[in-house]
């Protein structure tokens, strides 16, 4: 059997693509990963999703999207995709136990924030440790927070956090930032931001929520600092390893697209954080899932027309 559309990924991008393609009658097969639901499964309150004036819990939002996709006939498989073959038709998507053939594929596999891997980081994730300032910043009103990183994201996060937090301390392991000069200037001239150079956060302190950090400098000296939050801003890793050799990826593994959701492979579309190093929000991922679905519609209708004219 050749599927009309296979969607890889069960976060907001994949589920939004499923809602649209299912409602249009394409009966999508969604291969959602061994651990399904994506990044929103890791969070509690989502307060910035339009349509939820009182906020919504991340897992609940995913459950609602999933129900909506199911209602129109999406079929779900909870497996990881391990490989693809996009150079011939039909397109092929492989998991450990199956091989699926498809006319079109939407890749919506997201990206995971890189973490420090230090004591208490995972225990306190969501309890003062965050990887998303845009998502969580407003929860940290009047707190002293630490930002770890030295690139543009760390600068943007720090500047954004000054709108809510009492102070922001950037801890950076080198003696200079990688971020653009313009961003650095804004950071360095902001009176709420302080920088600790040549140092690493070696431990996060706190029982139920973050109360401080231990900071190790390049000479090995460890000091303790009180803090009400830690934002880890050291980059993201797109979930695209299984595409290596089959799709064009950039040096960090993001899928190279044009017009946001199109790729250089006919019938293959991309949605969400795996091609987005800038916005990384549930709403933007959802929007690109919808765009990919509308492109799939156009593509499949073009195929049908081609057949009927033959
Ligand atoms: C802690 C936290 C809090 C956040 N809070 C907010 C918030 O308040 N508001 C907001 O708008 N955004 C928030 N975000 C960001 C938001 O979650 C992401 O931008 C959004 O989930 C991206 O959607 P996506 O569908 O592109 O990817 P993801 O949500 O990452 O989903 C990717 C999916 O692909 C699957 N997958 C990966 N690899 C494979 C594979 N090989 N085979 C099959 N499936 C695979 C995964 O299992 C997952 O289902 C938060 C993120 C985090 C981490």
Short mmCIF file of N, CA and C and ligand atoms in Angstrom, two decimals, residues 7-15 30-49 61-62 77 79-82 95 108-113 125-126 129-132 134-136 139 236 239-240 242 271-274 276 279-286 288, ligand 1:
data_model
loop_
_atom_site.label_atom_id
_atom_site.label_comp_id
_atom_site.label_asym_id
_atom_site.label_seq_id
_atom_site.Cartn_x
_atom_site.Cartn_y
_atom_site.Cartn_z
N UNK A 7 3.42 11.45 8.02
CA UNK A 7 3.93 12.57 8.82
C UNK A 7 4.85 11.98 9.88
N UNK A 8 6.05 12.53 10.01
CA UNK A 8 6.99 12.02 11.01
C UNK A 8 7.08 13.04 12.15
N UNK A 9 6.62 12.65 13.34
CA UNK A 9 6.69 13.56 14.50
C UNK A 9 5.31 13.85 15.05
N UNK A 10 5.18 13.85 16.38
CA UNK A 10 3.87 14.05 17.01
C UNK A 10 3.85 15.25 17.96
N UNK A 11 4.66 16.28 17.66
CA UNK A 11 4.57 17.55 18.37
C UNK A 11 3.55 18.44 17.68
N UNK A 12 3.50 19.73 18.04
CA UNK A 12 2.51 20.64 17.43
C UNK A 12 2.60 20.71 15.90
N UNK A 13 3.81 20.61 15.34
CA UNK A 13 3.95 20.70 13.87
C UNK A 13 3.33 19.48 13.21
N UNK A 14 3.70 18.29 13.68
CA UNK A 14 3.18 17.06 13.08
C UNK A 14 1.68 16.93 13.27
N UNK A 15 1.20 17.26 14.47
CA UNK A 15 -0.24 17.11 14.74
C UNK A 15 -1.06 18.12 13.95
N UNK A 30 0.61 8.98 10.82
CA UNK A 30 1.55 9.77 11.61
C UNK A 30 2.46 8.83 12.41
N UNK A 31 3.75 8.88 12.11
CA UNK A 31 4.73 8.07 12.86
C UNK A 31 5.33 9.01 13.89
N UNK A 32 4.89 8.82 15.14
CA UNK A 32 5.10 9.88 16.14
C UNK A 32 6.29 9.74 17.04
N UNK A 33 7.11 8.72 16.84
CA UNK A 33 8.27 8.53 17.71
C UNK A 33 7.94 7.59 18.86
N UNK A 34 8.96 6.91 19.38
CA UNK A 34 8.77 5.97 20.49
C UNK A 34 8.26 6.72 21.72
N UNK A 35 8.75 7.95 21.91
CA UNK A 35 8.23 8.82 22.98
C UNK A 35 7.47 9.92 22.27
N UNK A 36 6.14 9.89 22.35
CA UNK A 36 5.40 10.80 21.49
C UNK A 36 5.01 12.10 22.20
N UNK A 37 4.63 13.09 21.42
CA UNK A 37 4.11 14.35 21.98
C UNK A 37 5.07 15.53 21.88
N UNK A 38 6.36 15.25 21.84
CA UNK A 38 7.33 16.34 21.64
C UNK A 38 7.61 17.16 22.87
N UNK A 39 8.18 18.34 22.64
CA UNK A 39 8.71 19.16 23.73
C UNK A 39 7.66 19.62 24.74
N UNK A 40 6.41 19.79 24.29
CA UNK A 40 5.39 20.30 25.22
C UNK A 40 5.06 19.29 26.32
N UNK A 41 5.48 18.04 26.13
CA UNK A 41 5.26 17.03 27.17
C UNK A 41 6.15 17.31 28.38
N UNK A 42 7.18 18.17 28.17
CA UNK A 42 8.13 18.45 29.25
C UNK A 42 7.74 19.65 30.08
N UNK A 43 6.65 20.30 29.71
CA UNK A 43 6.35 21.55 30.39
C UNK A 43 4.99 21.49 31.10
N UNK A 44 4.74 22.49 31.93
CA UNK A 44 3.45 22.56 32.62
C UNK A 44 2.60 23.62 31.92
N UNK A 45 2.52 24.82 32.49
CA UNK A 45 1.60 25.82 31.94
C UNK A 45 2.13 26.46 30.65
N UNK A 46 1.31 26.43 29.62
CA UNK A 46 1.59 27.18 28.39
C UNK A 46 0.61 28.34 28.39
N UNK A 47 1.14 29.55 28.48
CA UNK A 47 0.25 30.71 28.65
C UNK A 47 0.13 31.56 27.39
N UNK A 48 0.92 31.20 26.36
CA UNK A 48 0.94 32.08 25.18
C UNK A 48 0.34 31.43 23.94
N UNK A 49 -0.37 30.31 24.13
CA UNK A 49 -0.99 29.68 22.96
C UNK A 49 -2.33 30.38 22.71
N UNK A 61 -2.51 20.16 25.94
CA UNK A 61 -2.59 20.78 24.61
C UNK A 61 -2.28 19.73 23.53
N UNK A 62 -1.26 18.92 23.78
CA UNK A 62 -0.91 17.87 22.81
C UNK A 62 -2.05 16.86 22.69
N UNK A 77 1.23 5.69 14.65
CA UNK A 77 2.19 4.62 14.94
C UNK A 77 3.22 5.22 15.89
N UNK A 79 6.49 4.80 16.78
CA UNK A 79 7.81 4.23 16.52
C UNK A 79 8.74 5.36 16.09
N UNK A 80 10.04 5.11 16.22
CA UNK A 80 11.01 6.07 15.69
C UNK A 80 11.31 5.73 14.23
N UNK A 81 11.39 6.76 13.42
CA UNK A 81 11.84 6.54 12.06
C UNK A 81 13.36 6.40 12.09
N UNK A 82 13.87 5.36 11.44
CA UNK A 82 15.31 5.11 11.49
C UNK A 82 16.00 5.45 10.17
N UNK A 95 11.06 2.23 9.86
CA UNK A 95 11.22 2.17 11.32
C UNK A 95 11.95 0.85 11.60
N UNK A 108 8.49 16.39 10.73
CA UNK A 108 8.20 17.34 11.83
C UNK A 108 8.80 16.80 13.12
N UNK A 109 10.09 16.57 13.10
CA UNK A 109 10.73 15.85 14.21
C UNK A 109 11.31 16.75 15.30
N UNK A 110 11.15 18.07 15.17
CA UNK A 110 11.52 18.97 16.27
C UNK A 110 13.01 19.06 16.54
N UNK A 111 13.32 19.68 17.66
CA UNK A 111 14.71 19.86 18.07
C UNK A 111 14.75 19.81 19.59
N UNK A 112 15.80 19.25 20.13
CA UNK A 112 15.91 19.22 21.60
C UNK A 112 16.91 20.27 22.04
N UNK A 113 16.57 20.99 23.12
CA UNK A 113 17.52 21.96 23.66
C UNK A 113 18.71 21.20 24.25
N UNK A 125 14.43 20.69 36.30
CA UNK A 125 13.87 21.17 35.03
C UNK A 125 12.37 21.45 35.22
N UNK A 126 11.94 22.65 34.86
CA UNK A 126 10.54 23.02 35.09
C UNK A 126 10.30 23.54 36.51
N UNK A 129 14.68 25.61 36.36
CA UNK A 129 15.60 25.43 35.22
C UNK A 129 14.75 25.42 33.95
N UNK A 130 15.16 26.22 32.97
CA UNK A 130 14.40 26.30 31.72
C UNK A 130 15.36 26.39 30.54
N UNK A 131 14.87 25.95 29.38
CA UNK A 131 15.65 26.13 28.15
C UNK A 131 14.92 27.08 27.21
N UNK A 132 13.86 27.74 27.69
CA UNK A 132 13.09 28.61 26.80
C UNK A 132 12.66 29.88 27.53
N UNK A 134 11.57 32.69 26.20
CA UNK A 134 10.31 33.23 25.65
C UNK A 134 9.12 32.55 26.31
N UNK A 135 9.25 31.23 26.52
CA UNK A 135 8.12 30.48 27.09
C UNK A 135 7.96 30.77 28.58
N UNK A 136 9.07 30.79 29.31
CA UNK A 136 9.00 30.76 30.77
C UNK A 136 9.37 32.07 31.46
N UNK A 139 7.31 33.80 34.16
CA UNK A 139 7.12 33.11 35.45
C UNK A 139 8.19 33.52 36.47
N UNK A 236 20.45 24.19 20.30
CA UNK A 236 19.49 23.10 20.13
C UNK A 236 20.07 22.06 19.18
N UNK A 239 16.32 16.95 15.57
CA UNK A 239 16.23 15.48 15.48
C UNK A 239 16.21 15.06 14.01
N UNK A 240 17.38 15.07 13.42
CA UNK A 240 17.46 14.82 11.97
C UNK A 240 18.55 13.81 11.60
N UNK A 242 18.56 10.69 11.39
CA UNK A 242 18.11 9.62 10.48
C UNK A 242 18.00 10.11 9.02
N UNK A 271 8.32 20.73 8.68
CA UNK A 271 7.56 21.64 9.54
C UNK A 271 8.14 21.67 10.94
N UNK A 272 8.13 22.84 11.55
CA UNK A 272 8.46 22.97 12.96
C UNK A 272 9.93 23.24 13.26
N UNK A 273 10.30 22.91 14.49
CA UNK A 273 11.60 23.33 15.04
C UNK A 273 12.81 22.67 14.36
N UNK A 274 12.60 21.59 13.60
CA UNK A 274 13.76 20.96 12.98
C UNK A 274 14.33 21.77 11.82
N UNK A 276 13.87 25.36 12.16
CA UNK A 276 13.65 26.72 12.66
C UNK A 276 14.59 27.00 13.83
N UNK A 279 12.37 30.97 15.82
CA UNK A 279 11.10 31.21 16.54
C UNK A 279 10.85 30.18 17.64
N UNK A 280 10.92 28.87 17.28
CA UNK A 280 10.81 27.77 18.26
C UNK A 280 9.68 27.92 19.27
N UNK A 281 8.47 28.07 18.76
CA UNK A 281 7.29 28.16 19.62
C UNK A 281 6.24 27.16 19.14
N UNK A 282 5.35 26.77 20.05
CA UNK A 282 4.30 25.83 19.67
C UNK A 282 3.44 26.42 18.54
N UNK A 283 3.10 27.71 18.67
CA UNK A 283 2.26 28.34 17.65
C UNK A 283 2.95 28.41 16.29
N UNK A 284 4.23 28.72 16.27
CA UNK A 284 4.94 28.81 14.98
C UNK A 284 5.14 27.42 14.38
N UNK A 285 5.39 26.42 15.25
CA UNK A 285 5.55 25.04 14.75
C UNK A 285 4.23 24.58 14.14
N UNK A 286 3.15 24.89 14.85
CA UNK A 286 1.83 24.52 14.37
C UNK A 286 1.55 25.18 13.01
N UNK A 288 3.66 26.16 10.76
CA UNK A 288 4.40 25.59 9.64
C UNK A 288 3.88 24.19 9.30
C1 LIG B 1 10.25 23.13 28.63
C2 LIG B 1 9.65 23.76 27.40
C3 LIG B 1 8.63 24.67 27.55
C4 LIG B 1 8.05 25.25 26.43
N1 LIG B 1 7.04 26.14 26.61
C5 LIG B 1 6.45 26.69 25.53
C6 LIG B 1 5.40 27.63 25.69
O1 LIG B 1 5.01 27.97 26.82
N2 LIG B 1 4.86 28.16 24.57
C7 LIG B 1 5.28 27.82 23.32
O2 LIG B 1 4.71 28.31 22.34
N3 LIG B 1 6.29 26.96 23.14
C8 LIG B 1 6.89 26.39 24.21
N4 LIG B 1 7.95 25.53 24.05
C9 LIG B 1 8.46 25.31 22.69
C10 LIG B 1 7.59 24.29 21.95
O3 LIG B 1 7.41 23.16 22.76
C11 LIG B 1 8.27 23.89 20.63
O4 LIG B 1 8.56 25.04 19.87
C12 LIG B 1 7.35 22.98 19.83
O5 LIG B 1 7.01 21.83 20.59
C13 LIG B 1 8.00 22.55 18.53
O6 LIG B 1 7.12 21.69 17.90
P1 LIG B 1 7.61 20.60 16.84
O7 LIG B 1 6.39 19.83 16.49
O8 LIG B 1 8.41 21.25 15.78
O9 LIG B 1 8.65 19.67 17.62
P2 LIG B 1 8.54 18.83 18.96
O10 LIG B 1 7.53 19.34 19.87
O11 LIG B 1 9.94 18.71 19.43
O12 LIG B 1 8.06 17.41 18.44
C14 LIG B 1 8.89 16.59 17.67
C15 LIG B 1 8.27 15.23 17.52
O13 LIG B 1 9.05 14.44 16.64
C16 LIG B 1 9.23 13.14 17.19
N5 LIG B 1 10.44 12.56 16.64
C17 LIG B 1 11.72 12.98 16.77
N6 LIG B 1 12.55 12.17 16.10
C18 LIG B 1 11.76 11.22 15.53
C19 LIG B 1 12.02 10.10 14.71
N7 LIG B 1 13.25 9.75 14.33
N8 LIG B 1 10.97 9.34 14.32
C20 LIG B 1 9.71 9.66 14.67
N9 LIG B 1 9.41 10.73 15.43
C21 LIG B 1 10.42 11.48 15.86
C22 LIG B 1 9.27 13.40 18.69
O14 LIG B 1 8.99 12.19 19.37
C23 LIG B 1 8.17 14.43 18.82
O15 LIG B 1 6.93 13.80 18.80
C24 LIG B 1 8.54 24.93 25.13
C25 LIG B 1 9.57 23.99 24.98
C26 LIG B 1 10.13 23.41 26.10
C27 LIG B 1 11.25 22.42 25.93
#
